[in-house]
Coordinates of C-alpha atoms in Angstrom, one line a residue:
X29 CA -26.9 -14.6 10.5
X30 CA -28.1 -18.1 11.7
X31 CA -28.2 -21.9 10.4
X32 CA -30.1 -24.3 10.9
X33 CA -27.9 -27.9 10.9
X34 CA -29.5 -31.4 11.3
X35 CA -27.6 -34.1 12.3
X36 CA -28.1 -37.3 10.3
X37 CA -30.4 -40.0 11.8
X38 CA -29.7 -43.9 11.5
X39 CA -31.9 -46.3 9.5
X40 CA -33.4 -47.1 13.0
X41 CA -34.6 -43.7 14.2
X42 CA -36.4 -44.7 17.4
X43 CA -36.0 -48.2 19.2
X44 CA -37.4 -49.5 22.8
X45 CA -34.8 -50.9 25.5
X46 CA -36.7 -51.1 28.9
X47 CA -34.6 -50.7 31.6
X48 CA -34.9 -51.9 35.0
X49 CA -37.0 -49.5 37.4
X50 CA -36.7 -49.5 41.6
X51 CA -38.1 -47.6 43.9
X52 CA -36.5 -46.0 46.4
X53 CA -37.3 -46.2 50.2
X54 CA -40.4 -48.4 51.8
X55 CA -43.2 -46.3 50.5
X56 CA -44.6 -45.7 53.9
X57 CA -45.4 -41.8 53.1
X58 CA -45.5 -40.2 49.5
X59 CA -41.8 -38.5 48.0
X60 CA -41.2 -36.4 44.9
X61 CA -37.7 -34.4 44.3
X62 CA -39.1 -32.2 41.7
X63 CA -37.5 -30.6 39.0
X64 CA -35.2 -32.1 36.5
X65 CA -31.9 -29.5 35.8
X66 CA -30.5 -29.9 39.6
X67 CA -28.7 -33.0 40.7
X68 CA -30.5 -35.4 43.3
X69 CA -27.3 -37.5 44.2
X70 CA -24.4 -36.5 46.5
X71 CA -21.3 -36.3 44.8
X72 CA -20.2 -39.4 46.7
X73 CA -23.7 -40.9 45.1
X74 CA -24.6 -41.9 49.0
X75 CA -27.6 -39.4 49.7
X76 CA -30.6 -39.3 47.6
X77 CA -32.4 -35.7 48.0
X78 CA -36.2 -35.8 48.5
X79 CA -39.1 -33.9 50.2
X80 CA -41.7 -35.9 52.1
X81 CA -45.4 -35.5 52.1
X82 CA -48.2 -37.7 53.6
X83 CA -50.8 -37.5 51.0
X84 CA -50.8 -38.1 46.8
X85 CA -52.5 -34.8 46.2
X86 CA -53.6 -31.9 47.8
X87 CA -54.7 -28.4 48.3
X88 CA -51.0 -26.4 48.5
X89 CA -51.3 -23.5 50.9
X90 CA -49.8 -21.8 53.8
X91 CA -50.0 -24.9 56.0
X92 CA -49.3 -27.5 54.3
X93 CA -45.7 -28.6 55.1
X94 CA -43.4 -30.6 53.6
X95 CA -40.3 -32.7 55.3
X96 CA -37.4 -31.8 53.5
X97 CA -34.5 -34.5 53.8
X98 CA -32.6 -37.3 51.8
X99 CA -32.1 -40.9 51.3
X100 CA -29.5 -42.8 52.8
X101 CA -28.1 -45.1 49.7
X102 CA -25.6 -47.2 51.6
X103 CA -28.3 -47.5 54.7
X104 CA -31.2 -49.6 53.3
X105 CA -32.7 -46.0 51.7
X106 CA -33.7 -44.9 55.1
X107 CA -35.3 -41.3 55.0
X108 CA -33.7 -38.6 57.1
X109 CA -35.6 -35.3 57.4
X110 CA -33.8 -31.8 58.3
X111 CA -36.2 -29.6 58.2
X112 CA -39.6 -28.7 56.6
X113 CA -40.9 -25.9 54.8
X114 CA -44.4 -24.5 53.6
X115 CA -42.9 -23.0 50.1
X116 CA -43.1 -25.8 48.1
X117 CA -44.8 -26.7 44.9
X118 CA -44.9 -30.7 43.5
X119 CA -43.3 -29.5 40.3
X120 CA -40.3 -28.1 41.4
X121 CA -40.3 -28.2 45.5
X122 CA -38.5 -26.3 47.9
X123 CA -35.8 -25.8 44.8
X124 CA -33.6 -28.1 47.1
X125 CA -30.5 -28.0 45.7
X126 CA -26.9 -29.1 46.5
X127 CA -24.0 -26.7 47.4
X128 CA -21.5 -27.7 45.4
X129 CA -18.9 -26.5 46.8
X130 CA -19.4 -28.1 50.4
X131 CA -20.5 -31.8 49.5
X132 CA -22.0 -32.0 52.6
X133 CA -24.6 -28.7 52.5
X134 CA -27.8 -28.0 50.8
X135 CA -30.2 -25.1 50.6
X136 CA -33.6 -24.9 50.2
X137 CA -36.5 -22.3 50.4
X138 CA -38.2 -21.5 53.9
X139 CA -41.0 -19.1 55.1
X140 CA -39.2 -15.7 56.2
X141 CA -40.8 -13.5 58.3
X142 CA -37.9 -11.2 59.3
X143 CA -38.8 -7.3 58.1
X144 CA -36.1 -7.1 54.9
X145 CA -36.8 -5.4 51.3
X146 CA -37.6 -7.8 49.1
X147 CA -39.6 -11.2 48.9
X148 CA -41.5 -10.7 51.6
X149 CA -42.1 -14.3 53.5
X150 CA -39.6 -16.3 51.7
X151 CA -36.2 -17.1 52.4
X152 CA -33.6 -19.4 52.1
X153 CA -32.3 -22.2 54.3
X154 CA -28.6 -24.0 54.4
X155 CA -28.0 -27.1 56.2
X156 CA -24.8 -29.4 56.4
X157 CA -25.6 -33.0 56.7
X158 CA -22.8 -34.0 58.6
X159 CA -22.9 -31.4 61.4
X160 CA -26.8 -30.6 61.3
X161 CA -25.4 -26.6 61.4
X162 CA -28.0 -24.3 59.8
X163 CA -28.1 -21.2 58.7
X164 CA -30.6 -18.4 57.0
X165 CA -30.4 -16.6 53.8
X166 CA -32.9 -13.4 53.4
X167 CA -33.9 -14.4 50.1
X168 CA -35.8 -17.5 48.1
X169 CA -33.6 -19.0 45.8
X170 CA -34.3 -20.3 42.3
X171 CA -31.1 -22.4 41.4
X172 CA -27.3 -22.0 42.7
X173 CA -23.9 -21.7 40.6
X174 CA -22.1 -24.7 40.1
X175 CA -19.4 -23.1 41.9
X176 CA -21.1 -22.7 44.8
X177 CA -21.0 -18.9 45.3
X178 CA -24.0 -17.5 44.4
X179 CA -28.0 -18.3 44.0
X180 CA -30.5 -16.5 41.2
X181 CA -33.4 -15.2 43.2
X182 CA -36.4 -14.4 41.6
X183 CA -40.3 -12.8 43.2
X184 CA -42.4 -15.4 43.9
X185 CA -45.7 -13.4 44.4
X186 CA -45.3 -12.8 40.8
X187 CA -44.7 -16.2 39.8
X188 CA -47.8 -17.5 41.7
X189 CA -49.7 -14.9 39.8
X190 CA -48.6 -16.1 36.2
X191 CA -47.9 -19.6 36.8
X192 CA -49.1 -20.8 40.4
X193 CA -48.1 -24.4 39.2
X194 CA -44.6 -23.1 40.3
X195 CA -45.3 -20.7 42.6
X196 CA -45.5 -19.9 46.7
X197 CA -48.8 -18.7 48.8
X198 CA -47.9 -15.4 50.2
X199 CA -48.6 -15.4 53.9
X200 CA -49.7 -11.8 54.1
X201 CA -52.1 -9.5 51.9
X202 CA -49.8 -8.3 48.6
X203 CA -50.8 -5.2 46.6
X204 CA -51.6 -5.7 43.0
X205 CA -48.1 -5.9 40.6
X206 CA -47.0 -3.8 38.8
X207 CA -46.7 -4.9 35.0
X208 CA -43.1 -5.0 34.5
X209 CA -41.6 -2.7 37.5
X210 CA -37.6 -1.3 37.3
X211 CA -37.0 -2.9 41.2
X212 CA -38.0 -5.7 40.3
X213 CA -36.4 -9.3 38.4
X214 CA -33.5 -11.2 38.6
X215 CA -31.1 -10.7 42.0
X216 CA -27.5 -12.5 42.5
X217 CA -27.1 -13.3 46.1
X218 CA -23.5 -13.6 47.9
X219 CA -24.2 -17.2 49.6
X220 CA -21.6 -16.8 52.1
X221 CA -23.1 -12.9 53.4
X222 CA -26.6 -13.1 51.9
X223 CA -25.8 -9.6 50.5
X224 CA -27.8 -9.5 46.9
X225 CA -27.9 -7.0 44.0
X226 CA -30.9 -6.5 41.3
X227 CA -29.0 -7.5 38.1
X228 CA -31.8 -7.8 35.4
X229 CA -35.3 -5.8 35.8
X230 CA -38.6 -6.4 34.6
X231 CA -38.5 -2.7 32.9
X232 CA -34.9 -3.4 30.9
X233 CA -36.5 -6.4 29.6
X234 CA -39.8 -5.2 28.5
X235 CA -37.7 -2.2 27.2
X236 CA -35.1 -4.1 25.0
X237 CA -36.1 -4.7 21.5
X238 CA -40.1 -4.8 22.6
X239 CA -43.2 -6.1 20.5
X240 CA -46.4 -4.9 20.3
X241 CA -47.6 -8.0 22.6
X242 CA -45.7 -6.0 25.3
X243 CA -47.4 -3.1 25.9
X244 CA -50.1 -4.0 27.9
X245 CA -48.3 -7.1 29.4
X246 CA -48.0 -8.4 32.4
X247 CA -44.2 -9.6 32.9
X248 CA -42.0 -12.5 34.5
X249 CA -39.0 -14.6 34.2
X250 CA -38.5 -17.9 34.7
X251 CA -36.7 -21.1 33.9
X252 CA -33.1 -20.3 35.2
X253 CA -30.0 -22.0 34.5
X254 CA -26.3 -21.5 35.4
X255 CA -23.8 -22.6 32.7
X256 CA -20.9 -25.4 34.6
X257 CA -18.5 -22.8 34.7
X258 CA -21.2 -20.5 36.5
X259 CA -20.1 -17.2 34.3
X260 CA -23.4 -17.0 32.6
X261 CA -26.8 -18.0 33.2
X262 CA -30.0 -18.4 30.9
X263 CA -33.8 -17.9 31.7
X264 CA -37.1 -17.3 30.0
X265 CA -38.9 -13.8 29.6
X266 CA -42.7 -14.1 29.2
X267 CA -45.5 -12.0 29.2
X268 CA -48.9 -11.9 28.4
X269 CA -52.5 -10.2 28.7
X270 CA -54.3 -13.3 29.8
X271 CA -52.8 -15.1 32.3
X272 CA -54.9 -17.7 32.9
X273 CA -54.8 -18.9 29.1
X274 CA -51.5 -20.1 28.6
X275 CA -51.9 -20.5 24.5
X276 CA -51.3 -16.7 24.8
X277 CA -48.3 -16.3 26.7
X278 CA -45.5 -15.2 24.8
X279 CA -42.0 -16.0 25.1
X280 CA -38.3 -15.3 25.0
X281 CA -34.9 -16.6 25.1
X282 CA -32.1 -15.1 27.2
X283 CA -28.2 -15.7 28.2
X284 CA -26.7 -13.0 30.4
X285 CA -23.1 -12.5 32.5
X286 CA -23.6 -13.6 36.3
X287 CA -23.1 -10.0 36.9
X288 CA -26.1 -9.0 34.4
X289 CA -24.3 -7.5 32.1
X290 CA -23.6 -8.6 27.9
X291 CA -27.7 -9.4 27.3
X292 CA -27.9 -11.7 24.5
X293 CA -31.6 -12.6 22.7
X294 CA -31.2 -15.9 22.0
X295 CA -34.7 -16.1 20.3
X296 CA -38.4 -14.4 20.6
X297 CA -41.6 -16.8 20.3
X298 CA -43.8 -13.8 19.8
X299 CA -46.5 -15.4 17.5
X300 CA -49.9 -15.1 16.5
X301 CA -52.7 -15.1 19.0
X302 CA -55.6 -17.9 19.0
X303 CA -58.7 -15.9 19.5
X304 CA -60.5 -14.8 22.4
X305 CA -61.8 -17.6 24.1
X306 CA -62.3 -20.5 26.7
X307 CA -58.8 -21.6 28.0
X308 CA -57.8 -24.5 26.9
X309 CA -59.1 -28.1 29.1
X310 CA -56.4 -30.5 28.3
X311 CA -53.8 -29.9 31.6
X312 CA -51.1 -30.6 28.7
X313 CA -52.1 -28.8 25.8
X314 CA -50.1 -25.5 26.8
X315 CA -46.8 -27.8 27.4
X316 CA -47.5 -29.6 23.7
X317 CA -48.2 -25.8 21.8
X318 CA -45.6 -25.6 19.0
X319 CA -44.8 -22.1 20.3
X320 CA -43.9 -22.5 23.8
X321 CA -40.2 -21.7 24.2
X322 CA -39.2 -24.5 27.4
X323 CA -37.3 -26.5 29.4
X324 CA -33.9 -24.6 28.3
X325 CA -30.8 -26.0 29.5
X326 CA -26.8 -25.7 29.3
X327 CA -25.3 -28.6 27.2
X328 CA -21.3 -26.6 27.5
X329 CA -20.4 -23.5 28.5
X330 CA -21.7 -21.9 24.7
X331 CA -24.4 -23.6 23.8
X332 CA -28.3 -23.7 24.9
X333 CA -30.3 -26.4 24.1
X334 CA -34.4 -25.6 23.9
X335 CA -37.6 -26.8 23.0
X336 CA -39.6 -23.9 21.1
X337 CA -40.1 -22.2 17.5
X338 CA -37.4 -21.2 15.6
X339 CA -38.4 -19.5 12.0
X340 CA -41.5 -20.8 12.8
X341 CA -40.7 -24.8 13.4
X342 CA -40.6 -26.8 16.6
X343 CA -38.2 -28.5 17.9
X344 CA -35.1 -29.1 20.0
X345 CA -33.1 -26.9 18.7
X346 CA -29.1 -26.2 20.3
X347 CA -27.8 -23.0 20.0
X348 CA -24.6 -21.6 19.8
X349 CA -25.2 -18.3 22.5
X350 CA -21.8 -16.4 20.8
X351 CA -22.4 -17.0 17.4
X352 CA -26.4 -17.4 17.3
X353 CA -26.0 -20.4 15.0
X354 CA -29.2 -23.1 15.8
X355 CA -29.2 -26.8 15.1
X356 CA -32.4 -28.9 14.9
X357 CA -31.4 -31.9 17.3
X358 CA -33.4 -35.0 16.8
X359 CA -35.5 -33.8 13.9
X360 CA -38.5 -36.1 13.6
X361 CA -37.6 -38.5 16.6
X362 CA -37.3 -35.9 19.4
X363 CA -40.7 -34.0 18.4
X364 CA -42.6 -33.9 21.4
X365 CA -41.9 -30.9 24.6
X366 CA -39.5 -32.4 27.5
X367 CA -37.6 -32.0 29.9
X368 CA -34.1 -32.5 28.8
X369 CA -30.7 -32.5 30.0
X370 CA -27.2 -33.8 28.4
X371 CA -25.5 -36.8 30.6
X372 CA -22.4 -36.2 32.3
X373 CA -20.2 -37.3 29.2
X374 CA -22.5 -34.9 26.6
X375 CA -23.0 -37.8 24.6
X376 CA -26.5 -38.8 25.5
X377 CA -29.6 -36.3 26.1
X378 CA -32.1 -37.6 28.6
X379 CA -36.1 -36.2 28.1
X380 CA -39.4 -37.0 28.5
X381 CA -42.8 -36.5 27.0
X382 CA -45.9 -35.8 28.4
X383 CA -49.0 -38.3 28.5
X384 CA -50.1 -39.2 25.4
X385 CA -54.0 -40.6 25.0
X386 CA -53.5 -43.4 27.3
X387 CA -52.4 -41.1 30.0
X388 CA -48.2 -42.7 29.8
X389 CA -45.1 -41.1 29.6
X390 CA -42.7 -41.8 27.7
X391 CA -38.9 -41.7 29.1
X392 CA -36.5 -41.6 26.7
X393 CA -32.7 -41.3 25.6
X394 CA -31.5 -40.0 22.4
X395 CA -27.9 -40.7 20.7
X396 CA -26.2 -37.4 19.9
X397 CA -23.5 -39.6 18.2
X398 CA -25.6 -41.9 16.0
X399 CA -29.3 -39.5 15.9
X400 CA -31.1 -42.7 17.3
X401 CA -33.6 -42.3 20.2
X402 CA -34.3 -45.2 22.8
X403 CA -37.5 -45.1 24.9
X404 CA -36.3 -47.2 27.7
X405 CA -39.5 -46.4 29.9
X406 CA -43.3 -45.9 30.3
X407 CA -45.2 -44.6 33.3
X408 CA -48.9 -44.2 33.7
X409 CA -49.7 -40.9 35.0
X410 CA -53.5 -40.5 36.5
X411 CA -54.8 -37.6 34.9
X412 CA -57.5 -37.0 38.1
X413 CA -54.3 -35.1 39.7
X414 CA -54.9 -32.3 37.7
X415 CA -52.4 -29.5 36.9
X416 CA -51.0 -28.2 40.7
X417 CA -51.1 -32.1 41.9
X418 CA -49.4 -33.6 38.6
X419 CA -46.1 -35.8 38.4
X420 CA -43.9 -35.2 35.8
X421 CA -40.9 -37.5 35.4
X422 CA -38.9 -34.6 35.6
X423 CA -35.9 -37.2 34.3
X424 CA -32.2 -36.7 36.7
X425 CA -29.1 -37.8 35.6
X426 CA -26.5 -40.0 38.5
X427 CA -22.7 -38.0 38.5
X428 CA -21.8 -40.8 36.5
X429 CA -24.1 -41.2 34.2
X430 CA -25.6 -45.0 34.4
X431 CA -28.5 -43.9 36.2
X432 CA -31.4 -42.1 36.2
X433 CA -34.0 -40.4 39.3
X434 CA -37.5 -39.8 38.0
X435 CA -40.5 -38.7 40.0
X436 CA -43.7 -40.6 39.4
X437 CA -47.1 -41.7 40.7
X438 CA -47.5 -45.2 38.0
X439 CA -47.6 -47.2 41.2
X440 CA -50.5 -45.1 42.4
X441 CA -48.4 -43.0 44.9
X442 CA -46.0 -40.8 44.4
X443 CA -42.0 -41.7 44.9
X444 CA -38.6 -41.2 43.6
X445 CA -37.5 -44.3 41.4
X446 CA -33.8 -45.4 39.6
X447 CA -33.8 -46.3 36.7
X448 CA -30.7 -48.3 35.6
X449 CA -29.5 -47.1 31.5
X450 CA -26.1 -48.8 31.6
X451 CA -27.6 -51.4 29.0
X452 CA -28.2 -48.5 27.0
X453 CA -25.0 -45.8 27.7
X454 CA -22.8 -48.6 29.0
X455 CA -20.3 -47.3 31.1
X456 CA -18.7 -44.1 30.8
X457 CA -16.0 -42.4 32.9
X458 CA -17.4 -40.5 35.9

């Protein structure tokens, strides 16, 4: 049986602090990071991660190449590349990620052309920092366990045919997928031997506890997130019948073992349909529907925090993945779609929104302790980018928790910038 809990709010609900902003580096060529559930700092806090590109916007495709590299914090921000790769998106990169457990090595997602049986084109790259020693990996990765042993690898041919915002070009012809195939989903891959293992298929999902919406569905999964002590992981089922109106994608809510094993439904946005019509024109208005489930992440070992439905309300809502036991988080002052994360100390949750009628973004903390949300930032946001080319703040915490990395284009170009919150958090233990 669930409950829903709200945690009380103070008699000042929302308040504005604006922090200082920097940019990082010299701005002589455009930088982004991408997503906002993967650290961007070194755990020394010396190197800044960052991918390189020489123009705002553009057409992504098989030749367009990114530099992949890092900034050097204690060396006047000076940009040094490693490497460059032509699977990248601007939302979430190359996935360039930290290993961490080698402080000095990174991985992120190359071409492959090397005959293997599965993911055609895409692999994986590693690179230490300090030796410059690469190495392959036969498979694209989607996000790596905190303890450093093992990546979630997911198709991207199928996620550039749902959601090409996030997806890779295939370099050679594909043949039409399959609707929800049994070889196909979620692999765990050995990091040290590349070996990997199907561990969750697009058939046992669209089999387990199905809705009518299903049947005739095309299938993916998405969204993936280790829990810190990497024993679990979450992600996001969705299907639909018309992919390129994403008001009718349907949605739902999984944790699993790391091994794929003890399935739990954490909750199912199946809803009613808007009728057959014109997709939507606003870039945002699928990120601001009340029924998206998105943007899940890990706040302990047990508990899930999302934005989405639940009995039919929206909101971020934290749920306890043992018991199934949901609490509204932030009712009324967090009630707008983000991307959200907990700081280091648990204490604070970092988000964003997206732009609101004069094309700004809101950056904002919210008080776990008190219920009290801060916006301690605004950033215009040129909507002429479109949906492939858009910035979202994509909001990263520092290992200690007194700063924050967003990406952002209010300066007219696109860069990595720090945002300083210790007059907000103060300063907590790292």
């Amino acid at each position: 049986m669930q409950h829903d809990n709200t945690m009380p709010v103070t008699a000042e609900p929302v308040r504005t602090v604006i922090c200082p902003v920097s940019r990082v580096g010299d701005g002589s060529a455009h930088h982004f990071f991408g997503y906002y559930n993967k650290p961007v700092w070194s755990a020394d806090g010396r190197r800044m991660l960052a991918n390189r590109v020489n123009v705002l916007q553009g057409e992504l495709g098989l030749h367009f190449a990114a530099q992949v590299g890092y900034f050097d914090m204690a060396d006047g921000e000076r940009f040094h590349s490693i490497g460059e790769t032509t699977t990248w998106n601007f939302q979430m990169g190359c996935q360039l990620q930290w290993l961490e457990n080698t402080p000095s090595s990174v991985i992120f997602n190359t071409r492959s052309f090397a005959a293997k049986d599965a993911y055609a084109d895409f692999g994986s790259t590693i690179v230490d920092l300090d030796t410059g020693a690469t190495r392959t990996l036969p498979l694209p990765v989607y996000v790596v366990a905190p303890s450093g042993e093992y990546a979630l690898c997911i198709d991207y041919d199928r996620l550039q045919l749902a959601h090409p915002t996030i997806g890779y070009f295939p370099h050679t012809p594909r043949q039409p997928l399959p609707l929800a195939p049994a070889d196909e989903g979620i692999r765990r891959m050995d990091l040290a031997t590349g070996k990997h293992t199907l561990i969750v298929t697009m058939a046992q999902l669209r089999q387990l506890q199905p809705v009518a919406s299903m049947e005739r569905a095309f299938h993916w999964v998405t969204h993936l997130e280790i829990a810190p002590g990497s024993a679990r992981f979450l992600f996001l089922h969705r299907w639909t019948e018309c992919i390129d109106d994403e008001t009718r994608w349907l949605h739902r809510l999984f944790t699993v073992n790391a091994d794929g094993s003890d399935l739990r439904l954490l909750e199912c946005g199946d809803h009613p349909l808007p009728p057959l019509g014109a997709p939507p024109s606003g870039i945002f208005d699928y990120e601001k529907a009340i029924w998206q489930l998105s943007h899940p992440t890990w706040r302990d070992d047990g508990h899930v925090m999302v934005w989405g439905p639940h009995r039919a309300q929206a909101n971020y809502h934290l749920y306890d993945e043992r018991t199934g036991q949901v609490e509204v988080v932030g009712r009324g002052v967090l009630n707008e779609n983000g991307h959200m994360t907990y700081s280091p100390d648990k204490r604070w949750i970092l988000s964003d929104t997206y732009p609101d009628d004069e094309d700004h973004r809101l950056l904002i903390l919210f008080d776990t302790q008190t219920g009290q949300r801060i916006d301690i930032g605004r950033f215009y946001t040129d909507p002429a980018l479109g949906k492939i080319n858009r910035c979202d703040l994509h909001p990263r915490w520092s290992r200690c928790g007194t700063q924050v990395c967003i990406d952002s284009v209010h300066d007219h170009e696109r860069q990595l910038y720090v945002v300083d919150v210790r007059a907000v958090v103060g300063h907590p233990a790292s």
